[in-house]
């Protein structure tokens, strides 16, 4: 059995990954500063290191003796990147460079979270790995920067990596309390309280929503496929749902009527985001993904 470092292991996706790694008998070390994650999310049996991924010393200590690293720590909100450009850049890109530098001496393999946000303004759907990248936000630019530095890590320093371009991930433990959280956790929380929803813009923008357990399967499979060519793969379902469709679907599952307030569209917002999942399915040996309705039911049950 192996030992893995999971940065951001107290967050939404990271906590599910840690639980799955522990269930497979692996040792798990978590480095997290608890800025958006919670210690309550920590998978039983994991070793917790409270620290900042921007600190080289904390990274070196956390990486000592591990067989691989899943790098998920980031400020996941596109909106936070708009408000605090330099601060989010430090966590979302500089920390990835610091991590790769710390992984260099032992050539520790790294699987890291990229994002569909790298495609940005590219509306030629479905988006595939060879589609032109056109980030619209600081967040998307930083995730693209992670991919470019992963290439440097492989070509110059011999570090094997794989970047996963997650589309919109949802499921239990996505923090419903934060205004910076994903739209599904916010809509589920509001509708369960019978509160009105805010829809930014006309609500016709689309997203490819993928259930967190499908993402965890991809992460674990990716660790076996890392290489110095720094491949990147889409992690998505191939199905698009508009924000308005989502609002009505969640309302139906909650047994309430959706009351919707339209608000101004967000700056730096991607209009349509639907990915092609075929390459990841083939390279990572993944099966089909969970239907959005089933994933929403599981999320609502958790709430
Ligand atoms: P999250 O906010 O729930 O988890 C991020 C974790 O990183 C938190 O536990 C937080 O405390 C920690 N963290 C943040 N800054 C840190 C720092 N400087 N040092 C140490 N720990 C720090 O977010 P998530 O949705 O689980 O996202 C995980 C990763 O996946 C992120 O890299 C995010 O950009 C990426 N991603 C998420 C989605 C999505 O839809 N949720 C989609 C694409 C990519
Ligand atoms: C999300 C992720 C980001 C990831 C990207 C990949 C979060 C917080 N963000 O960004 O990490 O890289 O997917 O595609 O998980 N909306 C409303 N009302 C609300 C909240 C949101 O209308 O109350 C709309 C937004 O304007 C947007 C859509 O819902 O059009 C999705 O928003 P959000 O969940 O914040 O995700 P993304 O910005 O797509």
mmCIF file of N, CA and C in Angstrom, residues 7-8 33 35-36 51-55 59 71-76 80 84-99 113 139 142-143 146:
data_model
loop_
_atom_site.group_PDB
_atom_site.id
_atom_site.type_symbol
_atom_site.label_atom_id
_atom_site.label_comp_id
_atom_site.label_asym_id
_atom_site.label_seq_id
_atom_site.Cartn_x
_atom_site.Cartn_y
_atom_site.Cartn_z
ATOM 1 N N UNK A 7 -3.227 17.674 -0.817
ATOM 2 C CA UNK A 7 -3.366 19.076 -0.400
ATOM 3 C C UNK A 7 -4.836 19.455 -0.587
ATOM 4 N N UNK A 8 -5.365 20.218 0.346
ATOM 5 C CA UNK A 8 -6.797 20.553 0.269
ATOM 6 C C UNK A 8 -7.689 19.386 0.663
ATOM 7 N N UNK A 33 -4.986 24.498 5.028
ATOM 8 C CA UNK A 33 -4.962 25.648 5.960
ATOM 9 C C UNK A 33 -6.349 25.960 6.507
ATOM 10 N N UNK A 35 -8.856 27.214 5.165
ATOM 11 C CA UNK A 35 -9.433 28.512 4.760
ATOM 12 C C UNK A 35 -10.836 28.338 4.200
ATOM 13 N N UNK A 36 -11.085 27.253 3.464
ATOM 14 C CA UNK A 36 -12.471 26.970 3.062
ATOM 15 C C UNK A 36 -12.883 25.564 3.474
ATOM 16 N N UNK A 51 -1.375 23.727 7.458
ATOM 17 C CA UNK A 51 -0.334 24.553 6.838
ATOM 18 C C UNK A 51 -0.777 25.102 5.504
ATOM 19 N N UNK A 52 0.062 25.993 5.000
ATOM 20 C CA UNK A 52 -0.238 26.743 3.782
ATOM 21 C C UNK A 52 0.580 26.154 2.617
ATOM 22 N N UNK A 53 -0.089 25.832 1.541
ATOM 23 C CA UNK A 53 0.618 25.265 0.381
ATOM 24 C C UNK A 53 1.541 26.278 -0.301
ATOM 25 N N UNK A 54 1.458 27.523 0.120
ATOM 26 C CA UNK A 54 2.375 28.514 -0.452
ATOM 27 C C UNK A 54 3.730 28.496 0.263
ATOM 28 N N UNK A 55 3.828 27.757 1.359
ATOM 29 C CA UNK A 55 5.060 27.746 2.160
ATOM 30 C C UNK A 55 5.946 26.558 1.766
ATOM 31 N N UNK A 59 5.546 22.391 2.545
ATOM 32 C CA UNK A 59 5.414 21.432 1.438
ATOM 33 C C UNK A 59 6.483 20.346 1.515
ATOM 34 N N UNK A 71 -2.767 17.238 -5.675
ATOM 35 C CA UNK A 71 -2.740 18.655 -5.322
ATOM 36 C C UNK A 71 -4.092 19.292 -5.664
ATOM 37 N N UNK A 72 -4.901 19.466 -4.611
ATOM 38 C CA UNK A 72 -6.255 20.014 -4.794
ATOM 39 C C UNK A 72 -6.436 21.364 -4.101
ATOM 40 N N UNK A 73 -5.506 21.737 -3.230
ATOM 41 C CA UNK A 73 -5.685 22.997 -2.497
ATOM 42 C C UNK A 73 -5.714 24.159 -3.481
ATOM 43 N N UNK A 74 -6.721 24.971 -3.378
ATOM 44 C CA UNK A 74 -6.848 26.160 -4.230
ATOM 45 C C UNK A 74 -8.013 26.977 -3.717
ATOM 46 N N UNK A 75 -8.133 28.180 -4.241
ATOM 47 C CA UNK A 75 -9.332 28.976 -4.011
ATOM 48 C C UNK A 75 -10.224 28.701 -5.214
ATOM 49 N N UNK A 76 -11.249 27.861 -4.970
ATOM 50 C CA UNK A 76 -12.014 27.263 -6.079
ATOM 51 C C UNK A 76 -13.032 28.218 -6.689
ATOM 52 N N UNK A 80 -13.934 34.831 -6.310
ATOM 53 C CA UNK A 80 -12.889 35.278 -5.370
ATOM 54 C C UNK A 80 -11.663 35.762 -6.143
ATOM 55 N N UNK A 84 -9.877 39.273 -5.383
ATOM 56 C CA UNK A 84 -8.525 39.256 -4.806
ATOM 57 C C UNK A 84 -7.588 38.565 -5.805
ATOM 58 N N UNK A 85 -7.233 39.321 -6.823
ATOM 59 C CA UNK A 85 -6.482 38.783 -7.973
ATOM 60 C C UNK A 85 -5.131 38.209 -7.527
ATOM 61 N N UNK A 86 -4.343 39.053 -6.848
ATOM 62 C CA UNK A 86 -2.997 38.623 -6.465
ATOM 63 C C UNK A 86 -3.027 37.541 -5.381
ATOM 64 N N UNK A 87 -3.951 37.701 -4.444
ATOM 65 C CA UNK A 87 -4.040 36.720 -3.353
ATOM 66 C C UNK A 87 -4.413 35.332 -3.874
ATOM 67 N N UNK A 88 -5.377 35.276 -4.774
ATOM 68 C CA UNK A 88 -5.775 33.961 -5.305
ATOM 69 C C UNK A 88 -4.688 33.404 -6.222
ATOM 70 N N UNK A 89 -3.988 34.298 -6.900
ATOM 71 C CA UNK A 89 -2.891 33.853 -7.781
ATOM 72 C C UNK A 89 -1.810 33.121 -6.978
ATOM 73 N N UNK A 90 -1.553 33.636 -5.787
ATOM 74 C CA UNK A 90 -0.539 33.034 -4.916
ATOM 75 C C UNK A 90 -0.926 31.578 -4.613
ATOM 76 N N UNK A 91 -2.179 31.377 -4.252
ATOM 77 C CA UNK A 91 -2.615 30.017 -3.900
ATOM 78 C C UNK A 91 -2.828 29.159 -5.144
ATOM 79 N N UNK A 92 -3.377 29.748 -6.186
ATOM 80 C CA UNK A 92 -3.795 28.925 -7.328
ATOM 81 C C UNK A 92 -2.681 28.631 -8.316
ATOM 82 N N UNK A 93 -1.647 29.488 -8.352
ATOM 83 C CA UNK A 93 -0.541 29.172 -9.268
ATOM 84 C C UNK A 93 0.805 29.093 -8.554
ATOM 85 N N UNK A 94 1.177 30.125 -7.786
ATOM 86 C CA UNK A 94 2.517 30.097 -7.156
ATOM 87 C C UNK A 94 2.687 28.852 -6.295
ATOM 88 N N UNK A 95 1.615 28.466 -5.582
ATOM 89 C CA UNK A 95 1.723 27.293 -4.709
ATOM 90 C C UNK A 95 1.955 26.020 -5.528
ATOM 91 N N UNK A 96 1.399 25.963 -6.728
ATOM 92 C CA UNK A 96 1.615 24.773 -7.570
ATOM 93 C C UNK A 96 3.086 24.699 -7.990
ATOM 94 N N UNK A 97 3.666 25.852 -8.313
ATOM 95 C CA UNK A 97 5.091 25.875 -8.660
ATOM 96 C C UNK A 97 5.911 25.454 -7.433
ATOM 97 N N UNK A 98 5.533 25.976 -6.264
ATOM 98 C CA UNK A 98 6.251 25.612 -5.028
ATOM 99 C C UNK A 98 6.146 24.113 -4.767
ATOM 100 N N UNK A 99 4.967 23.560 -5.020
ATOM 101 C CA UNK A 99 4.761 22.127 -4.803
ATOM 102 C C UNK A 99 5.627 21.302 -5.771
ATOM 103 N N UNK A 113 -5.458 19.372 -9.741
ATOM 104 C CA UNK A 113 -6.761 19.836 -10.228
ATOM 105 C C UNK A 113 -6.560 21.022 -11.157
ATOM 106 N N UNK A 139 -8.842 33.027 -12.293
ATOM 107 C CA UNK A 139 -8.865 31.620 -11.878
ATOM 108 C C UNK A 139 -8.490 30.709 -13.052
ATOM 109 N N UNK A 142 -4.859 31.068 -14.014
ATOM 110 C CA UNK A 142 -3.960 30.382 -13.076
ATOM 111 C C UNK A 142 -3.992 28.872 -13.267
ATOM 112 N N UNK A 143 -5.162 28.312 -13.548
ATOM 113 C CA UNK A 143 -5.226 26.860 -13.776
ATOM 114 C C UNK A 143 -4.459 26.497 -15.044
ATOM 115 N N UNK A 146 -0.929 26.383 -14.179
ATOM 116 C CA UNK A 146 -0.549 25.115 -13.516
ATOM 117 C C UNK A 146 -0.185 24.075 -14.581
#
